Amino acid sequence: DTAVSQTPKYLVTQMGNDKSIKCEQNLGHDTMYWYKQDSKKFLKIMFSYNNKELIINETVPNRFSPKSPDKAHLNLHINSLELGDSAVYFCASRQVGAGGNEQFFGPGTRLTVL
Amino acid sequence: SQKIEQNSEALNIQEGKTATLTCNYTNYSPAYLQWYRQDPGRGPVFLLLIRENEKEKRKERLKVTFDTTLKQSLFHITASQPADSATYLCALLAGNNRKLIWGLGTSLAVNP
C-alpha cells in the first residue's frame, strides 16, 4: 500500500564506492523527484523526471546519475562516493496539472559515507 | 538573491494554545506556497497549499495566510496537541513553475 517507496532505507559505504538507490511510486503520477536533505535539514532538489524525461537537473556533480526506466520508477546511481555525499535522499512524486500540486515523499534513504 | 526564511529557533508552546509559524521570502513571485510537516526519520507530508490570489486557507485546525505584498505566509495550528510536534516546512513554486524551493523548517514542540 506504500505510495512512494525507496530502497534501501539505510546505506553505509566507503568512500570511492558506487551505489544505487531505488524509488517506486504506485500513485500513477507522471513526475518524480530526487531531493537531498543535509545535516542542516535543508531540502534541495537534485533531479526531476516527467514521463521518463529529465526536466530538472540542478547543479549536481556528474557522479550522480538518475535513471527512469518507466514513469513509476526513478533510480539514483552515485559513482565514486565522497564524504560530502552523506545525507538523507528523498524521492517524491506528483501529478502535474492536478489541483493539489502536492508532492508525495518516500521515507528517505540515509546514506553514510565513511 | 532569492531566499526563503522560516523561524530558525524552535517554537515551544503549551498544549491548547495556537502555534504560529512564519515563512518569509524575497525576490520571488510564487504562483503558490505549500506547507509540509516532517517527523524525524520520515519524508515531508503535504498539509496545505495557498495560491497567490488567496488570502487564507483552512483545513481543520490548520490555517494558512498569504500576503504577497509582505512576501509572507503564516501557518497557524489552533488548539495545539503534543501530536502536532514536528518540523514544519514551507515551499514555494519557482523557476518556470517546475520546482519547489524549500525553507529550512521550524521545529514545533507542543508541551502537555
Tab-separated table of C-alpha atoms in Angstrom:
chain	number	residue	atom	x	y	z
A	1	ASP	CA	0.000	0.000	0.000
A	2	THR	CA	3.028	2.289	0.291
A	3	ALA	CA	2.594	5.200	-2.118
A	4	VAL	CA	6.272	6.099	-2.628
A	5	SER	CA	8.841	3.540	-1.570
A	6	GLN	CA	12.618	3.679	-1.526
A	7	THR	CA	15.278	1.053	-1.033
A	8	PRO	CA	17.432	0.772	0.878
A	9	LYS	CA	16.424	2.772	3.941
A	10	TYR	CA	19.996	2.872	5.217
A	11	LEU	CA	23.199	2.693	3.211
A	12	VAL	CA	26.641	2.732	4.786
A	13	THR	CA	29.592	2.546	2.440
A	14	GLN	CA	33.201	3.511	1.956
A	15	MET	CA	34.493	6.497	0.033
A	16	GLY	CA	35.088	5.738	-3.610
A	17	ASN	CA	32.371	3.087	-3.894
A	18	ASP	CA	29.449	3.189	-6.323
A	19	LYS	CA	25.913	2.735	-5.007
A	20	SER	CA	22.305	2.942	-6.177
A	21	ILE	CA	19.064	3.952	-4.520
A	22	LYS	CA	15.760	2.827	-5.961
A	23	CYS	CA	12.393	4.553	-5.894
A	24	GLU	CA	8.957	3.399	-6.949
A	25	GLN	CA	5.572	5.101	-6.781
A	26	ASN	CA	2.214	3.402	-7.206
A	27	LEU	CA	0.180	6.604	-7.395
A	28	GLY	CA	0.138	6.789	-11.179
A	29	HIS	CA	1.946	10.136	-11.081
A	30	ASP	CA	3.835	11.372	-14.099
A	31	THR	CA	6.568	13.348	-12.337
A	32	MET	CA	9.216	12.140	-9.909
A	33	TYR	CA	11.977	13.900	-7.993
A	34	TRP	CA	15.157	13.270	-6.084
A	35	TYR	CA	15.966	15.536	-3.157
A	36	LYS	CA	18.975	15.698	-0.853
A	37	GLN	CA	18.466	16.717	2.783
A	38	ASP	CA	21.713	17.542	4.517
A	39	SER	CA	22.587	17.623	8.195
A	40	LYS	CA	21.154	21.145	8.489
A	41	LYS	CA	17.844	19.761	7.252
A	42	PHE	CA	17.948	21.817	4.055
A	43	LEU	CA	15.903	20.070	1.357
A	44	LYS	CA	17.418	20.632	-2.069
A	45	ILE	CA	16.086	19.360	-5.349
A	46	MET	CA	18.524	17.378	-7.466
A	47	PHE	CA	16.583	15.973	-10.403
A	48	SER	CA	13.089	15.690	-11.770
A	49	TYR	CA	11.632	13.450	-14.448
A	50	ASN	CA	8.310	13.860	-16.208
A	51	ASN	CA	7.153	10.779	-18.116
A	52	LYS	CA	10.711	9.437	-18.167
A	53	GLU	CA	12.110	12.709	-19.499
A	54	LEU	CA	14.622	14.694	-17.430
A	55	ILE	CA	13.154	18.150	-16.795
A	56	ILE	CA	15.139	19.445	-13.847
A	57	ASN	CA	18.853	18.907	-13.429
A	58	GLU	CA	20.233	21.115	-10.705
A	59	THR	CA	23.905	21.791	-10.137
A	60	VAL	CA	24.754	18.278	-9.083
A	61	PRO	CA	28.133	16.580	-9.632
A	62	ASN	CA	28.012	14.279	-12.641
A	63	ARG	CA	28.867	11.409	-10.294
A	64	PHE	CA	25.105	11.400	-9.682
A	65	SER	CA	23.095	9.847	-12.479
A	66	PRO	CA	19.334	9.405	-12.333
A	67	LYS	CA	17.576	6.790	-14.440
A	68	SER	CA	13.864	6.448	-15.071
A	69	PRO	CA	13.042	3.119	-16.740
A	70	ASP	CA	9.329	3.956	-16.634
A	71	LYS	CA	7.223	6.670	-15.080
A	72	ALA	CA	6.703	4.678	-11.880
A	73	HIS	CA	10.413	4.308	-11.153
A	74	LEU	CA	13.272	6.725	-10.643
A	75	ASN	CA	16.614	5.384	-9.522
A	76	LEU	CA	19.711	7.268	-8.446
A	77	HIS	CA	23.191	5.946	-9.074
A	78	ILE	CA	26.159	7.570	-7.382
A	79	ASN	CA	29.725	6.929	-8.504
A	80	SER	CA	32.906	7.470	-6.506
A	81	LEU	CA	31.142	8.356	-3.288
A	82	GLU	CA	32.588	11.185	-1.202
A	83	LEU	CA	32.208	12.097	2.457
A	84	GLY	CA	30.080	15.101	1.491
A	85	ASP	CA	27.515	12.833	-0.122
A	86	SER	CA	26.399	11.714	3.321
A	87	ALA	CA	22.798	12.882	3.685
A	88	VAL	CA	19.225	11.662	3.519
A	89	TYR	CA	17.957	11.267	-0.039
A	90	PHE	CA	14.236	11.560	-0.653
A	91	CYS	CA	12.277	10.501	-3.674
A	92	ALA	CA	8.978	12.260	-4.342
A	93	SER	CA	6.248	12.218	-6.955
A	94	ARG	CA	3.351	14.349	-8.074
A	95	GLN	CA	0.798	14.530	-10.832
A	96	VAL	CA	1.366	17.592	-12.996
A	97	GLY	CA	-1.795	19.565	-13.508
A	98	ALA	CA	-3.627	18.034	-10.580
A	99	GLY	CA	-5.434	20.596	-8.446
A	100	GLY	CA	-3.418	19.969	-5.318
A	101	ASN	CA	0.076	20.068	-6.789
A	102	GLU	CA	1.355	18.442	-3.653
A	103	GLN	CA	4.378	16.202	-3.689
A	104	PHE	CA	4.328	12.784	-2.067
A	105	PHE	CA	7.581	11.767	-0.443
A	106	GLY	CA	9.176	8.430	0.199
A	107	PRO	CA	10.590	7.505	3.610
A	108	GLY	CA	14.127	8.534	2.674
A	109	THR	CA	17.437	6.743	2.316
A	110	ARG	CA	20.078	7.676	4.866
A	111	LEU	CA	23.455	7.454	3.124
A	112	THR	CA	26.583	7.434	5.256
A	113	VAL	CA	29.938	7.568	3.522
A	114	LEU	CA	32.890	6.565	5.702
B	1	SER	CA	19.461	36.625	-4.207
B	2	GLN	CA	16.347	34.529	-3.778
B	3	LYS	CA	15.674	33.353	-0.249
B	4	ILE	CA	13.059	31.665	1.886
B	5	GLU	CA	13.299	32.124	5.619
B	6	GLN	CA	11.497	30.396	8.424
B	7	ASN	CA	11.888	30.927	12.171
B	8	SER	CA	15.198	29.209	12.794
B	9	GLU	CA	14.608	28.777	16.507
B	10	ALA	CA	12.410	26.006	17.770
B	11	LEU	CA	8.952	27.022	18.908
B	12	ASN	CA	7.756	25.669	22.254
B	13	ILE	CA	4.135	26.155	23.203
B	14	GLN	CA	1.667	24.800	25.710
B	15	GLU	CA	-0.991	22.336	24.655
B	16	GLY	CA	-4.216	24.061	23.687
B	17	LYS	CA	-2.534	27.270	22.520
B	18	THR	CA	-2.248	28.446	18.934
B	19	ALA	CA	1.088	27.925	17.224
B	20	THR	CA	2.062	30.479	14.574
B	21	LEU	CA	4.914	29.794	12.185
B	22	THR	CA	6.318	32.293	9.707
B	23	CYS	CA	7.650	31.918	6.188
B	24	ASN	CA	9.209	34.968	4.509
B	25	TYR	CA	10.587	35.105	1.015
B	26	THR	CA	12.469	37.594	-1.143
B	27	ASN	CA	12.856	38.016	-4.876
B	28	TYR	CA	10.186	35.512	-5.815
B	29	SER	CA	6.742	35.897	-7.273
B	30	PRO	CA	5.418	32.456	-6.474
B	31	ALA	CA	2.264	31.110	-8.020
B	32	TYR	CA	1.595	29.264	-4.797
B	33	LEU	CA	3.081	28.309	-1.489
B	34	GLN	CA	2.833	24.967	0.301
B	35	TRP	CA	3.259	23.823	3.878
B	36	TYR	CA	4.537	20.386	4.819
B	37	ARG	CA	5.088	18.537	8.058
B	38	GLN	CA	8.176	16.417	8.640
B	39	ASP	CA	8.613	13.998	11.522
B	40	PRO	CA	12.072	12.664	12.487
B	41	GLY	CA	13.236	9.923	10.156
B	42	ARG	CA	10.376	10.455	7.703
B	43	GLY	CA	9.701	12.307	4.496
B	44	PRO	CA	7.709	15.561	4.399
B	45	VAL	CA	3.939	15.248	4.277
B	46	PHE	CA	1.809	17.816	2.467
B	47	LEU	CA	-0.582	19.874	4.595
B	48	LEU	CA	-1.899	22.888	2.723
B	49	LEU	CA	-1.433	24.891	-0.466
B	50	ILE	CA	-2.338	28.542	-0.887
B	51	ARG	CA	-2.348	30.351	-4.213
B	52	GLU	CA	-1.149	33.884	-4.904
B	53	ASN	CA	-4.705	35.155	-5.276
B	54	GLU	CA	-5.863	33.632	-1.984
B	55	LYS	CA	-5.543	35.387	1.356
B	56	GLU	CA	-6.378	32.493	3.636
B	57	LYS	CA	-6.912	28.741	3.575
B	58	ARG	CA	-8.199	26.464	6.321
B	59	LYS	CA	-8.181	22.764	6.962
B	60	GLU	CA	-9.492	21.510	10.293
B	61	ARG	CA	-7.231	23.090	12.961
B	62	LEU	CA	-4.808	24.474	10.374
B	63	LYS	CA	-4.907	27.922	8.806
B	64	VAL	CA	-2.530	29.465	6.290
B	65	THR	CA	-2.387	33.089	5.199
B	66	PHE	CA	-0.510	34.515	2.250
B	67	ASP	CA	0.433	38.175	1.899
B	68	THR	CA	2.164	38.748	-1.428
B	69	THR	CA	2.812	42.395	-0.553
B	70	LEU	CA	4.667	41.496	2.629
B	71	LYS	CA	6.041	38.368	0.921
B	72	GLN	CA	4.994	36.321	3.893
B	73	SER	CA	2.927	33.291	4.784
B	74	LEU	CA	1.761	32.471	8.288
B	75	PHE	CA	0.850	28.962	9.362
B	76	HIS	CA	-1.405	28.548	12.396
B	77	ILE	CA	-2.297	25.447	14.372
B	78	THR	CA	-5.150	26.117	16.746
B	79	ALA	CA	-5.854	24.058	19.883
B	80	SER	CA	-2.416	22.528	19.528
B	81	GLN	CA	-1.713	18.994	20.739
B	82	PRO	CA	1.530	17.180	21.595
B	83	ALA	CA	0.975	15.124	18.428
B	84	ASP	CA	1.469	18.332	16.435
B	85	SER	CA	5.129	18.384	17.474
B	86	ALA	CA	7.194	18.154	14.290
B	87	THR	CA	9.156	20.290	11.851
B	88	TYR	CA	7.050	22.410	9.506
B	89	LEU	CA	8.428	23.334	6.107
B	90	CYS	CA	7.214	25.946	3.687
B	91	ALA	CA	7.930	25.642	-0.009
B	92	LEU	CA	7.126	27.863	-2.931
B	93	LEU	CA	6.921	27.220	-6.629
B	94	ALA	CA	9.590	28.992	-8.635
B	95	GLY	CA	11.674	28.676	-11.777
B	96	ASN	CA	9.143	28.327	-14.551
B	97	ASN	CA	6.765	26.555	-12.273
B	98	ARG	CA	8.777	23.394	-12.303
B	99	LYS	CA	10.375	23.119	-8.897
B	100	LEU	CA	9.696	23.835	-5.258
B	101	ILE	CA	12.135	25.936	-3.258
B	102	TRP	CA	12.133	24.947	0.406
B	103	GLY	CA	12.636	26.748	3.658
B	104	LEU	CA	14.746	25.163	6.383
B	105	GLY	CA	11.716	24.476	8.518
B	106	THR	CA	10.666	25.407	12.030
B	107	SER	CA	10.655	22.836	14.785
B	108	LEU	CA	7.490	22.950	16.886
B	109	ALA	CA	7.208	21.305	20.302
B	110	VAL	CA	3.812	21.235	21.995
B	111	ASN	CA	4.128	20.529	25.688
B	112	PRO	CA	1.374	18.682	27.565
